[in-house]
PDB file of N, CA and C in Angstrom:
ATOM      1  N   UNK Y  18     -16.765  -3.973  -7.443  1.00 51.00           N
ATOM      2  CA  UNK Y  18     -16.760  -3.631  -6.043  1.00 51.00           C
ATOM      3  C   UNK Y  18     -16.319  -4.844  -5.239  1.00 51.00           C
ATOM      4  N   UNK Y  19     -15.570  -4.789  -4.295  1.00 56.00           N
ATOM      5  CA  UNK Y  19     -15.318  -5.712  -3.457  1.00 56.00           C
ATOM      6  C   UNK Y  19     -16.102  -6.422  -2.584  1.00 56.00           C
ATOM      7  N   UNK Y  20     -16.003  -7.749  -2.533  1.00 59.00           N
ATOM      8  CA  UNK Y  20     -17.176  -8.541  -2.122  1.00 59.00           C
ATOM      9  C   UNK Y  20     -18.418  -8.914  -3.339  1.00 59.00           C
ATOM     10  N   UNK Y  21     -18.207  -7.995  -4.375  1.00 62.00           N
ATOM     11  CA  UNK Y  21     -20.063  -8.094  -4.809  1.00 62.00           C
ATOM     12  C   UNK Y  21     -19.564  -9.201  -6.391  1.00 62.00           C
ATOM     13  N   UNK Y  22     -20.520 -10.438  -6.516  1.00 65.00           N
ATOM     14  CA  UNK Y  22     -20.256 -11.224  -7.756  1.00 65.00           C
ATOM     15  C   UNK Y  22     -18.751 -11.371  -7.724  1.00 65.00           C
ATOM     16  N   UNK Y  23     -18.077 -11.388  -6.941  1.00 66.00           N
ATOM     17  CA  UNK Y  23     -16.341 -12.102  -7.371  1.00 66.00           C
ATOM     18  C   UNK Y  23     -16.756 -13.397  -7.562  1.00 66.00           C
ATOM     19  N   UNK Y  24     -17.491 -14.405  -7.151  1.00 71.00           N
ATOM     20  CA  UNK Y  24     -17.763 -16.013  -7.842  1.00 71.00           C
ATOM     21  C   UNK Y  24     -17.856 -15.752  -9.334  1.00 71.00           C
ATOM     22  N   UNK Y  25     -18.743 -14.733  -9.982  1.00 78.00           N
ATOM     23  CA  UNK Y  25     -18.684 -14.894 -11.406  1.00 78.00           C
ATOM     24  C   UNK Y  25     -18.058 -14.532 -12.563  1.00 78.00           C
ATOM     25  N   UNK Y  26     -16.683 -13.755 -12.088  1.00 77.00           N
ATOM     26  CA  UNK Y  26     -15.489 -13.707 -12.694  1.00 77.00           C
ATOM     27  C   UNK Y  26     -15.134 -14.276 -13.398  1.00 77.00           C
ATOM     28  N   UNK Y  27     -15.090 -15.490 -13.567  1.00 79.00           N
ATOM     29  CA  UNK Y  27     -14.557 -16.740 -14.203  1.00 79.00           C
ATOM     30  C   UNK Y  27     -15.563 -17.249 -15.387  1.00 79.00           C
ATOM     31  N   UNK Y  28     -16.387 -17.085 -14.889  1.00 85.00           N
ATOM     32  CA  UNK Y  28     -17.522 -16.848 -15.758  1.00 85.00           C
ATOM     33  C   UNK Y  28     -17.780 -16.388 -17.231  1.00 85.00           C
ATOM     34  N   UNK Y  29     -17.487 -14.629 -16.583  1.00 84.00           N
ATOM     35  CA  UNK Y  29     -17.707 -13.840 -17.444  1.00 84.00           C
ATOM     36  C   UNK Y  29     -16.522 -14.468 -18.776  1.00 84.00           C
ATOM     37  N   UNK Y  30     -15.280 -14.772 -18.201  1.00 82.00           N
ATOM     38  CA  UNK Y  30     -14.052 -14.778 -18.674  1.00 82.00           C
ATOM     39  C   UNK Y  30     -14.261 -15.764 -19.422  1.00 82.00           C
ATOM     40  N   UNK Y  31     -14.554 -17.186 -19.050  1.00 85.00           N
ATOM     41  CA  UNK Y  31     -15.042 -18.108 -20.207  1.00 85.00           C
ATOM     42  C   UNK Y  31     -16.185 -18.223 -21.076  1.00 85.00           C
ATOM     43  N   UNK Y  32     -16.715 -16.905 -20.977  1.00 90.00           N
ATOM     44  CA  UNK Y  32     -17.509 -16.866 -22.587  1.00 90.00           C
ATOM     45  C   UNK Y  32     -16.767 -15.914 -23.569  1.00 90.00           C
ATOM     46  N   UNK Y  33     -15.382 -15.854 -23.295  1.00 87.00           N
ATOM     47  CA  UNK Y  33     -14.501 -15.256 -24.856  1.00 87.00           C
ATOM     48  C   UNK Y  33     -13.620 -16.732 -25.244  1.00 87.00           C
ATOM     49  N   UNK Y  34     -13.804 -17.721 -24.805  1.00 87.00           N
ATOM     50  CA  UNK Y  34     -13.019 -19.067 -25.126  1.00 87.00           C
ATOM     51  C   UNK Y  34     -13.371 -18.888 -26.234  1.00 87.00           C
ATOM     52  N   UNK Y  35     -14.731 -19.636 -26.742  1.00 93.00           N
ATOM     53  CA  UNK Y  35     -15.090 -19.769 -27.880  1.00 93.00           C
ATOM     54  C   UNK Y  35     -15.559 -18.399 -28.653  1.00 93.00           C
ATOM     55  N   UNK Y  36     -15.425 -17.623 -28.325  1.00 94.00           N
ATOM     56  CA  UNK Y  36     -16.850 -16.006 -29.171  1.00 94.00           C
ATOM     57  C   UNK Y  36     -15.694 -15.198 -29.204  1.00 94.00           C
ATOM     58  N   UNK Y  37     -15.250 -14.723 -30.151  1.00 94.00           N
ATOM     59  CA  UNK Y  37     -14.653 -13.182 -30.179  1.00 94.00           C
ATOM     60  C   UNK Y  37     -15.523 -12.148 -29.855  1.00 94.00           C
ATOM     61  N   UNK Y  38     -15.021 -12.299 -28.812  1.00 92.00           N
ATOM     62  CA  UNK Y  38     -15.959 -10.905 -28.287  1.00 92.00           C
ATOM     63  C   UNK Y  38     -15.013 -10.247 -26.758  1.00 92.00           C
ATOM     64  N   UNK Y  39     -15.209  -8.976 -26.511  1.00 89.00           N
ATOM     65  CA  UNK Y  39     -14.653  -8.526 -25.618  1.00 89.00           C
ATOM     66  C   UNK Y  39     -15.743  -8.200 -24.265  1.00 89.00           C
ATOM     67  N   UNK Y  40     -15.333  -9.077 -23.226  1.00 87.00           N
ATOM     68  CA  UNK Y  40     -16.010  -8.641 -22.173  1.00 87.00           C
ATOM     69  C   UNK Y  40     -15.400  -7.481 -21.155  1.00 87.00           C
ATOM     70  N   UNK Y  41     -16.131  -6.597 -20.889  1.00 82.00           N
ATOM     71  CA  UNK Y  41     -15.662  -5.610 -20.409  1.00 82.00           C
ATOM     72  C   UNK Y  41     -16.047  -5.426 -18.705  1.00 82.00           C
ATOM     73  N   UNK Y  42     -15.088  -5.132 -17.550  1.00 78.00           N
ATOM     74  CA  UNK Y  42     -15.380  -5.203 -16.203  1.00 78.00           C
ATOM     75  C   UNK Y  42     -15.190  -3.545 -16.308  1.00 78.00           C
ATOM     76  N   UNK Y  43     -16.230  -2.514 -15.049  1.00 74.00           N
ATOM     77  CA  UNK Y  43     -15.833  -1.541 -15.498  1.00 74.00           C
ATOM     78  C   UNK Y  43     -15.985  -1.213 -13.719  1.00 74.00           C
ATOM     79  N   UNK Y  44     -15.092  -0.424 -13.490  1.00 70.00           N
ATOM     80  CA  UNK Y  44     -14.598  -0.309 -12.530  1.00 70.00           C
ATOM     81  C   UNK Y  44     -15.399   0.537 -11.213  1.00 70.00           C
ATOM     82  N   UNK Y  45     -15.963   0.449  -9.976  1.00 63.00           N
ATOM     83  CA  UNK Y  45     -16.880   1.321  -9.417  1.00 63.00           C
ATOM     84  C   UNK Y  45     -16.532   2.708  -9.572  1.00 63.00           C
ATOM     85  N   UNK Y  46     -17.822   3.434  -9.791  1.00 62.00           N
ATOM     86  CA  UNK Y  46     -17.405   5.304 -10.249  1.00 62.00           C
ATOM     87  C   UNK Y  46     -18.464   5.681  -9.198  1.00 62.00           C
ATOM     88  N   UNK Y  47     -18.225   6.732  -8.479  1.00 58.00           N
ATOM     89  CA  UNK Y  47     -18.903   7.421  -7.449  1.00 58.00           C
ATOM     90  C   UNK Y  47     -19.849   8.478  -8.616  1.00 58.00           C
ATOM     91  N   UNK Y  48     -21.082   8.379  -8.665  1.00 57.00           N
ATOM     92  CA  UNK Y  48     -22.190   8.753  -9.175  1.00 57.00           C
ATOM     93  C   UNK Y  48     -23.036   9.455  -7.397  1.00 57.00           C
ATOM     94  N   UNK Y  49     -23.987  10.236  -8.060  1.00 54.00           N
ATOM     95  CA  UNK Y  49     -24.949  10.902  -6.836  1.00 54.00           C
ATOM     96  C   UNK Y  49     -25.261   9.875  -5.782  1.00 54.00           C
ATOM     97  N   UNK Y  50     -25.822   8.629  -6.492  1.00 62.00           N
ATOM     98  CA  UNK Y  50     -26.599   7.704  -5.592  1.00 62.00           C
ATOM     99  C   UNK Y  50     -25.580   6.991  -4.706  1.00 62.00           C
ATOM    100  N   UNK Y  51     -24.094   6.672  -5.195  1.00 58.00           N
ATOM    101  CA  UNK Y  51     -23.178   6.284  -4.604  1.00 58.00           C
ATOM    102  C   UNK Y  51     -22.187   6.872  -4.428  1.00 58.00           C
ATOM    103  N   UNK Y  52     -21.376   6.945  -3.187  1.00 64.00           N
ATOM    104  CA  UNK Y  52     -20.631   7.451  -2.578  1.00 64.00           C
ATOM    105  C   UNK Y  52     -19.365   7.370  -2.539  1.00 64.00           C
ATOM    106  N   UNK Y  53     -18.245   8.018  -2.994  1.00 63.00           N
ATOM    107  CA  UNK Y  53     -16.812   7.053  -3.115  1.00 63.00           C
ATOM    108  C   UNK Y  53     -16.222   6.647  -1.990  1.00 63.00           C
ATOM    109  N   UNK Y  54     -15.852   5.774  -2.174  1.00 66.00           N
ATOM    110  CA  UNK Y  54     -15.334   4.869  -1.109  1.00 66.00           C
ATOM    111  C   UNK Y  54     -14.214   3.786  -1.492  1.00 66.00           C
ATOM    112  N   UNK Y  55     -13.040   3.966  -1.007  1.00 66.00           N
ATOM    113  CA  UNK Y  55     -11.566   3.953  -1.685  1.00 66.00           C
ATOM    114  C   UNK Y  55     -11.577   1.782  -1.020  1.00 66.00           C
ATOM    115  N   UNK Y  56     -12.470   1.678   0.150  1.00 69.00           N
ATOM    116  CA  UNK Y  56     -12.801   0.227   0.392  1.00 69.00           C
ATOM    117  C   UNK Y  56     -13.576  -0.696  -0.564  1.00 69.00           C
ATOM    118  N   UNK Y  57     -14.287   0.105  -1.013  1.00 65.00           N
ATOM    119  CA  UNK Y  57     -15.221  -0.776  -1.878  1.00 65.00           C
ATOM    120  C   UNK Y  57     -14.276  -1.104  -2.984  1.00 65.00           C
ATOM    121  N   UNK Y  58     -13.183  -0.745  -3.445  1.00 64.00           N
ATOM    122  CA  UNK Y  58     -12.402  -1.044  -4.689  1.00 64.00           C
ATOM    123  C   UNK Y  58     -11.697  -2.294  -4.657  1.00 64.00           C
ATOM    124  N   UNK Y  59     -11.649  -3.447  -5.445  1.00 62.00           N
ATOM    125  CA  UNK Y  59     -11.158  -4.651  -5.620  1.00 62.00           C
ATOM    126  C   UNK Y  59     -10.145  -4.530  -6.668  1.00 62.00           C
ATOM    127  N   UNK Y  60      -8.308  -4.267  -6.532  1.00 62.00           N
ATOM    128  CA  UNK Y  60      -7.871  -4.463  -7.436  1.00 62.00           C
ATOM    129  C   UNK Y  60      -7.732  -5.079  -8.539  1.00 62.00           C
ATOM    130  N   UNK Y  61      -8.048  -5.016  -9.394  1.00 60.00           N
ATOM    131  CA  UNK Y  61      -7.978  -5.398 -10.858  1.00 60.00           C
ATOM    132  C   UNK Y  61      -6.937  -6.667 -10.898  1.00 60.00           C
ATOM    133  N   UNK Y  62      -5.635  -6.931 -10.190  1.00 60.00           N
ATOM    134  CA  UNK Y  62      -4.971  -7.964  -9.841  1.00 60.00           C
ATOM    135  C   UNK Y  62      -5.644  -9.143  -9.296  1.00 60.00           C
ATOM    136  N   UNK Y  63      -6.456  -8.730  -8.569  1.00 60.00           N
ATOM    137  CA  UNK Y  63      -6.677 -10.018  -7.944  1.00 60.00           C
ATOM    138  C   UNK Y  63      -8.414 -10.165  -8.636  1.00 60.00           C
ATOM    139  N   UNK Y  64      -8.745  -9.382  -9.542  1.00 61.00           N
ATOM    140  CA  UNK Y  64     -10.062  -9.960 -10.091  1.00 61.00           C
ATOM    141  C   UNK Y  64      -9.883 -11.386 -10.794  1.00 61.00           C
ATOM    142  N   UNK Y  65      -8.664 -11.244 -11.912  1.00 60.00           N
ATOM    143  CA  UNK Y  65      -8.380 -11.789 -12.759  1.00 60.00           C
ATOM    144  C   UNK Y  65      -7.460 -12.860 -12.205  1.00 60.00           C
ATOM    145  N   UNK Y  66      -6.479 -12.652 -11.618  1.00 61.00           N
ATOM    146  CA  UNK Y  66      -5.340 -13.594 -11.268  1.00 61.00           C
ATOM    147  C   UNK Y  66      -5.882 -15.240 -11.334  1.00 61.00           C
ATOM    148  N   UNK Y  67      -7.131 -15.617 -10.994  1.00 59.00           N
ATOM    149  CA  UNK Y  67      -7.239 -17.045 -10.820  1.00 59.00           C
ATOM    150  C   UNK Y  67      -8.246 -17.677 -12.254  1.00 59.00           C
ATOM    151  N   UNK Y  68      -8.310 -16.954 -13.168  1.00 61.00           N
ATOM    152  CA  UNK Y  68      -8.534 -16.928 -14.281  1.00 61.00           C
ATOM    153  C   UNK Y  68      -8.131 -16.799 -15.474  1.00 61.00           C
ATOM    154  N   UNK Y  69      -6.676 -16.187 -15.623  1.00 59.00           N
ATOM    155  CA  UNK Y  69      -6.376 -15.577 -16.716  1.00 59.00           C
ATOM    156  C   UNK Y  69      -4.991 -16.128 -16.810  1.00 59.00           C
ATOM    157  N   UNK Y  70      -4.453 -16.725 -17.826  1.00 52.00           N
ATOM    158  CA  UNK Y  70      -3.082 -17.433 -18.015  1.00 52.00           C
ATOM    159  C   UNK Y  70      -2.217 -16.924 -18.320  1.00 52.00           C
ATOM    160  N   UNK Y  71      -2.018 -15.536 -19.584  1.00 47.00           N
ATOM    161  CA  UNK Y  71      -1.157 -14.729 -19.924  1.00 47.00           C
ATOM    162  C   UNK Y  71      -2.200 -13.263 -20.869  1.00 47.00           C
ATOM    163  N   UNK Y  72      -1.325 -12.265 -20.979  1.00 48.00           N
ATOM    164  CA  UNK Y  72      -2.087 -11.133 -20.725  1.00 48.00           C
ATOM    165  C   UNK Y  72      -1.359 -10.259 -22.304  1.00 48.00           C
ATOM    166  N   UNK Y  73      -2.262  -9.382 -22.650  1.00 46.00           N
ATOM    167  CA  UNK Y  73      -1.537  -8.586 -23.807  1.00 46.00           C
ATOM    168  C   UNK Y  73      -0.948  -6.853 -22.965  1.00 46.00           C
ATOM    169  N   UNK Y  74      -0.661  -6.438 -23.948  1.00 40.00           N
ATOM    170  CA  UNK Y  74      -0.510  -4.954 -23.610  1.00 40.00           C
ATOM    171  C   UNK Y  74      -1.281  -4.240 -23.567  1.00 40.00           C
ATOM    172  N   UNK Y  75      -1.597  -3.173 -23.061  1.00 40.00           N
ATOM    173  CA  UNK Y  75      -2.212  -2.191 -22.275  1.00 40.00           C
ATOM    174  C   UNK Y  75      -2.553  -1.372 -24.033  1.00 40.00           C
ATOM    175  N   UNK Y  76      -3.890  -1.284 -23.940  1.00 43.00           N
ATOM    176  CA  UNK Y  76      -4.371  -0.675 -25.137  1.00 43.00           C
ATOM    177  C   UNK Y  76      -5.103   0.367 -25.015  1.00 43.00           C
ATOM    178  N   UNK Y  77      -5.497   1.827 -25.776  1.00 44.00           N
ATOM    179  CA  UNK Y  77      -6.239   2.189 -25.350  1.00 44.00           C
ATOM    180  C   UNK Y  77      -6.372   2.980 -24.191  1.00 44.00           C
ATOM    181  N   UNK Y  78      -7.863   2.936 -23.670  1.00 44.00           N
ATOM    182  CA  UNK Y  78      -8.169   3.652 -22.438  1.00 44.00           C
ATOM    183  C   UNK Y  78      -8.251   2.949 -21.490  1.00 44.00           C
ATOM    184  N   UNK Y  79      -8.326   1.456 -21.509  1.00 52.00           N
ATOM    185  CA  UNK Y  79      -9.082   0.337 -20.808  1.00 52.00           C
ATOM    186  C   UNK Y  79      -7.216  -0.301 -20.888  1.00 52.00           C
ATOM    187  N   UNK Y  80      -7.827  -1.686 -19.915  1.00 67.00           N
ATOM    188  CA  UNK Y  80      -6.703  -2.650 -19.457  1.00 67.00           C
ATOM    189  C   UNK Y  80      -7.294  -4.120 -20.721  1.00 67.00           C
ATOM    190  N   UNK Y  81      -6.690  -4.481 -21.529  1.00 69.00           N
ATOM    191  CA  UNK Y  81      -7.121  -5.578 -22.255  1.00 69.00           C
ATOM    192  C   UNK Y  81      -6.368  -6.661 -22.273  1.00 69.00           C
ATOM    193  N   UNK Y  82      -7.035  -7.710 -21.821  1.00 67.00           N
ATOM    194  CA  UNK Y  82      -5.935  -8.908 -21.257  1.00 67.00           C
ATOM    195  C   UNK Y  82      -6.439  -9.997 -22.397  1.00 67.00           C
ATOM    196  N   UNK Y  83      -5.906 -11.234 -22.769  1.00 69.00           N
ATOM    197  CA  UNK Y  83      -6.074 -11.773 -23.434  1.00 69.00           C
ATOM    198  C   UNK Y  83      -5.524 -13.054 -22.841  1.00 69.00           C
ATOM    199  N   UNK Y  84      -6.828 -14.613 -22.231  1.00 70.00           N
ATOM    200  CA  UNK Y  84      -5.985 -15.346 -22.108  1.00 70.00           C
ATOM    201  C   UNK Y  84      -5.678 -16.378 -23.197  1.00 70.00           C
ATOM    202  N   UNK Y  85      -4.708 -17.424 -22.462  1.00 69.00           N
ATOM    203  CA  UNK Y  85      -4.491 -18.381 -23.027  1.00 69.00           C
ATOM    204  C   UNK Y  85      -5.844 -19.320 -23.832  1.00 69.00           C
ATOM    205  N   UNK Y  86      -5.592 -19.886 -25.419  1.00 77.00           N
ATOM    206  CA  UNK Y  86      -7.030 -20.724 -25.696  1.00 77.00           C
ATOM    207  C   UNK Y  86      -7.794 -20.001 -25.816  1.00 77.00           C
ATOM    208  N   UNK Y  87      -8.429 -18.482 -25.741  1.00 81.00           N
ATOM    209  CA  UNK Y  87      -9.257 -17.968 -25.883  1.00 81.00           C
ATOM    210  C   UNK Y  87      -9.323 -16.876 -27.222  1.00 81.00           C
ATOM    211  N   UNK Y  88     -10.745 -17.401 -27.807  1.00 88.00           N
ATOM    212  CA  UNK Y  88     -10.536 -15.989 -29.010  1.00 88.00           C
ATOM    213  C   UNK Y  88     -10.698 -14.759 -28.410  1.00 88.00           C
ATOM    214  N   UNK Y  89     -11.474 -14.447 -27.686  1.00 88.00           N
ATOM    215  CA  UNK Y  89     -11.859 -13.642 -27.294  1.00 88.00           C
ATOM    216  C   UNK Y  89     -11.268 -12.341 -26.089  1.00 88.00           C
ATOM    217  N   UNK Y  90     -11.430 -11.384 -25.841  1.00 84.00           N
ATOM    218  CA  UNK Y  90     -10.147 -10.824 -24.418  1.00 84.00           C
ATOM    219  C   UNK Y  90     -11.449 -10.302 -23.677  1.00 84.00           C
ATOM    220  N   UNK Y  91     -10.558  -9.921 -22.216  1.00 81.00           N
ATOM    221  CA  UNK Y  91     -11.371  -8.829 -21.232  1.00 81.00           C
ATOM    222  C   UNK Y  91     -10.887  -8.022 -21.015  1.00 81.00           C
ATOM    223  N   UNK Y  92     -11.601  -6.793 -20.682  1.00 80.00           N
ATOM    224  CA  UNK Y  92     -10.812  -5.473 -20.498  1.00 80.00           C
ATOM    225  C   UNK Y  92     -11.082  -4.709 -19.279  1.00 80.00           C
ATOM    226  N   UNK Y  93     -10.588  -4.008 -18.405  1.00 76.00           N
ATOM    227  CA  UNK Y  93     -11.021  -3.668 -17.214  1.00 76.00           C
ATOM    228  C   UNK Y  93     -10.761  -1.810 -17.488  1.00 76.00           C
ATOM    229  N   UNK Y  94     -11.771  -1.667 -17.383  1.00 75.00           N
ATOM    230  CA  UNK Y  94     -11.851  -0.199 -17.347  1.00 75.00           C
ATOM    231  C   UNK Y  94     -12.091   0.315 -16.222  1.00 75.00           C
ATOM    232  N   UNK Y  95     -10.676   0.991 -15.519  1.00 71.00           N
ATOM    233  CA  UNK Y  95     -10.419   1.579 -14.285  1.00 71.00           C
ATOM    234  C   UNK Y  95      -9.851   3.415 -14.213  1.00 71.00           C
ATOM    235  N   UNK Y  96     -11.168   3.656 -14.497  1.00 65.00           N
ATOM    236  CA  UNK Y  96     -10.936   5.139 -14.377  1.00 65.00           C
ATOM    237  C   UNK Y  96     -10.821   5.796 -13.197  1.00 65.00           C
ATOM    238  N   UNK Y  97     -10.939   5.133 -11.781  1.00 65.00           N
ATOM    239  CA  UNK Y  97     -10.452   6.019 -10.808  1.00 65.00           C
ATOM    240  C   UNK Y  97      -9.590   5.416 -10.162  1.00 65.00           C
ATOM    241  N   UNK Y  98      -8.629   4.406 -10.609  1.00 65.00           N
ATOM    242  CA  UNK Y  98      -7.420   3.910 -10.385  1.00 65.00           C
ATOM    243  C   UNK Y  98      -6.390   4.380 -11.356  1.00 65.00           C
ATOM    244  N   UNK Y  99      -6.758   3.932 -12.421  1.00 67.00           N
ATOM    245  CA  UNK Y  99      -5.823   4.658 -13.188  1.00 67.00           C
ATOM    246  C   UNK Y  99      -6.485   5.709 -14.882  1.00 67.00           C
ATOM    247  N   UNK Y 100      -6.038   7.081 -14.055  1.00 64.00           N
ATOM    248  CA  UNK Y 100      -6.675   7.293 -14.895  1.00 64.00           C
ATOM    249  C   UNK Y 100      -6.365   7.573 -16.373  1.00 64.00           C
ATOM    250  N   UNK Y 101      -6.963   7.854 -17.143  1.00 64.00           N
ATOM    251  CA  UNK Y 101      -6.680   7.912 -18.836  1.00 64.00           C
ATOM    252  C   UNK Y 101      -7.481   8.972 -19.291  1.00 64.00           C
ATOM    253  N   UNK Y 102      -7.917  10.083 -18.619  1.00 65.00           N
ATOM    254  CA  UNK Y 102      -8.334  11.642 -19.391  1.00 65.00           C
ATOM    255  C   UNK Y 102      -7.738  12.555 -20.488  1.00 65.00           C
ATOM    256  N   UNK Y 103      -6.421  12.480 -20.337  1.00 67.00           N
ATOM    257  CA  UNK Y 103      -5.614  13.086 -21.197  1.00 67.00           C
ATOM    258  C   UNK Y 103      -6.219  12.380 -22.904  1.00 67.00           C
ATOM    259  N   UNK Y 104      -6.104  10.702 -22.648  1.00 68.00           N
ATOM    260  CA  UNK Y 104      -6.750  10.767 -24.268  1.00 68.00           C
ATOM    261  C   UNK Y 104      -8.500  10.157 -24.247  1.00 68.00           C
ATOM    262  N   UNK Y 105      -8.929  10.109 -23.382  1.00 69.00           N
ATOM    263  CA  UNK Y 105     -10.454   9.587 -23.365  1.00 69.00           C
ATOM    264  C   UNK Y 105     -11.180  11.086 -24.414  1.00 69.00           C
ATOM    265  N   UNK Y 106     -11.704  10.314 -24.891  1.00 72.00           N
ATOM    266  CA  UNK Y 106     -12.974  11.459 -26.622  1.00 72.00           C
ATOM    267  C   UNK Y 106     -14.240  10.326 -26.119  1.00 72.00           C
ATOM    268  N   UNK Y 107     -14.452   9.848 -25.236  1.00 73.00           N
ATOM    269  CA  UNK Y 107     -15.791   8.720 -24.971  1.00 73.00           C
ATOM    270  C   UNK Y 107     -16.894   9.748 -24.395  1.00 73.00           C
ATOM    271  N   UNK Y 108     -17.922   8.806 -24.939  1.00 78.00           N
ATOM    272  CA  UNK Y 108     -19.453   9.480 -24.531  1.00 78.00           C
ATOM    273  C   UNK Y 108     -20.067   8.342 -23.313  1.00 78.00           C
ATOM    274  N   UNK Y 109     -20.835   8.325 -22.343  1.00 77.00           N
ATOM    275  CA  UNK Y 109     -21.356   7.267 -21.538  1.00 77.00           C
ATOM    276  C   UNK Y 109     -23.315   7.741 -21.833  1.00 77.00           C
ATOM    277  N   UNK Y 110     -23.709   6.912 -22.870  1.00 81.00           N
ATOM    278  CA  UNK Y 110     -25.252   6.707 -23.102  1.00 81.00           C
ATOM    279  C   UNK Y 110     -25.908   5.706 -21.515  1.00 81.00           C
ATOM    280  N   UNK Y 111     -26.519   6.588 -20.906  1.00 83.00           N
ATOM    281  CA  UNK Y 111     -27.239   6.399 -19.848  1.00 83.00           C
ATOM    282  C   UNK Y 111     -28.321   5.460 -19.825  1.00 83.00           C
ATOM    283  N   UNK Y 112     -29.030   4.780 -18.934  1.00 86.00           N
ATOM    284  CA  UNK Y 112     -30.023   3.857 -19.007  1.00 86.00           C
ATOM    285  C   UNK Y 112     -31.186   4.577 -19.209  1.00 86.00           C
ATOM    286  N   UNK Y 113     -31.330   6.069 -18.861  1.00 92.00           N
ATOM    287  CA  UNK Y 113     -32.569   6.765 -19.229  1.00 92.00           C
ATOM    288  C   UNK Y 113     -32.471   7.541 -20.682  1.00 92.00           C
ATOM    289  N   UNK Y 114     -31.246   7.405 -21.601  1.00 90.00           N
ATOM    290  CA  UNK Y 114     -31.175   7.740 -23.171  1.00 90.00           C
ATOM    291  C   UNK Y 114     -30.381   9.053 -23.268  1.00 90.00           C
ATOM    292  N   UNK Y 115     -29.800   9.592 -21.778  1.00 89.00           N
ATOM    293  CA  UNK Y 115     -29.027  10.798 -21.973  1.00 89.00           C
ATOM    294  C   UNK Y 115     -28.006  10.486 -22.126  1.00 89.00           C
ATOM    295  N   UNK Y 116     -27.367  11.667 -22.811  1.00 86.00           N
ATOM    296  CA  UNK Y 116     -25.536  11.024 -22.626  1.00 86.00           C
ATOM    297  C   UNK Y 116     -24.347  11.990 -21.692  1.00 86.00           C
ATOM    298  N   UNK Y 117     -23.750  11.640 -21.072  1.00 80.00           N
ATOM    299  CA  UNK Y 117     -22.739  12.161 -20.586  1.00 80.00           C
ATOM    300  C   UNK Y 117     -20.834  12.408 -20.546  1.00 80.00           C
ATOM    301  N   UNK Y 118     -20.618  13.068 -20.088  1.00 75.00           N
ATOM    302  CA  UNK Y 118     -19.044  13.207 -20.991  1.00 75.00           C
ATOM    303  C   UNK Y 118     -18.437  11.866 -19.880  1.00 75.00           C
ATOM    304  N   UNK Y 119     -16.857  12.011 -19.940  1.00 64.00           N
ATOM    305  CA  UNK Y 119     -16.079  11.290 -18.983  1.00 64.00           C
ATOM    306  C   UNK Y 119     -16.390  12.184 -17.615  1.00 64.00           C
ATOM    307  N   UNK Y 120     -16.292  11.434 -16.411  1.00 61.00           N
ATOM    308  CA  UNK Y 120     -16.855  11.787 -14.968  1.00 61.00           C
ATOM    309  C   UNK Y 120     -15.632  13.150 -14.426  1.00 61.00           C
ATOM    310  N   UNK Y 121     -14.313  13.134 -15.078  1.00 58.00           N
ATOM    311  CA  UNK Y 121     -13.523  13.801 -14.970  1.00 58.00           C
ATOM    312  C   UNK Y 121     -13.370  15.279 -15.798  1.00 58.00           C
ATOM    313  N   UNK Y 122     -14.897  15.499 -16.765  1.00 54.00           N
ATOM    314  CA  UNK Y 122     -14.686  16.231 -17.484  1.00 54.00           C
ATOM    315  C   UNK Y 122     -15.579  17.225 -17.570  1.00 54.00           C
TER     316      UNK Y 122
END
């Protein structure tokens, strides 16, 4: 969301230097409690731009970037920017243990 934790961007991004591991940013989704709102959205361009040195190809359902020196990548999963329904088969396991399909489905 725009405005909210953009300081820790950089952050997140330098704990795949050393760790293979994929950190994942996932993009605001209008749920009951929240409301969509086309302002609150922070392009995906400018999350990364002051962090990230060079980038891989588009994999998947998600955006997976890979920088420079790093084992590790990030991936930005932007389902109401761009969407990817046609091949999403994903389940979303809830914080209360239910599961739900894709928000589009």
């Amino acid at each position: 969301m725009r405005g909210m934790n953009k300081d820790e961007i950089c952050d997140f991004v330098e704990l795949t230097r050393h760790k293979p591991i994929n950190v994942r940013f996932i993009k605001f989704m209008p749920f009951d409690g929240n409301v969509w709102n086309v302002k609150k959205l922070a392009p995906m361009q400018r999350c990364w731009i002051k962090c990230v040195n060079s980038l891989t190809a588009w994999r998947d359902f998600k955006t997976t970037l890979q920088t420079l020196h790093h084992v590790g990548t990030i991936s930005f999963i932007t389902s109401m920017t761009r969407h990817f329904c046609a091949g999403c088969n994903r389940l979303r396991l809830l914080s209360d243990g239910n599961f739900k399909v894709c928000l589009f489905g």
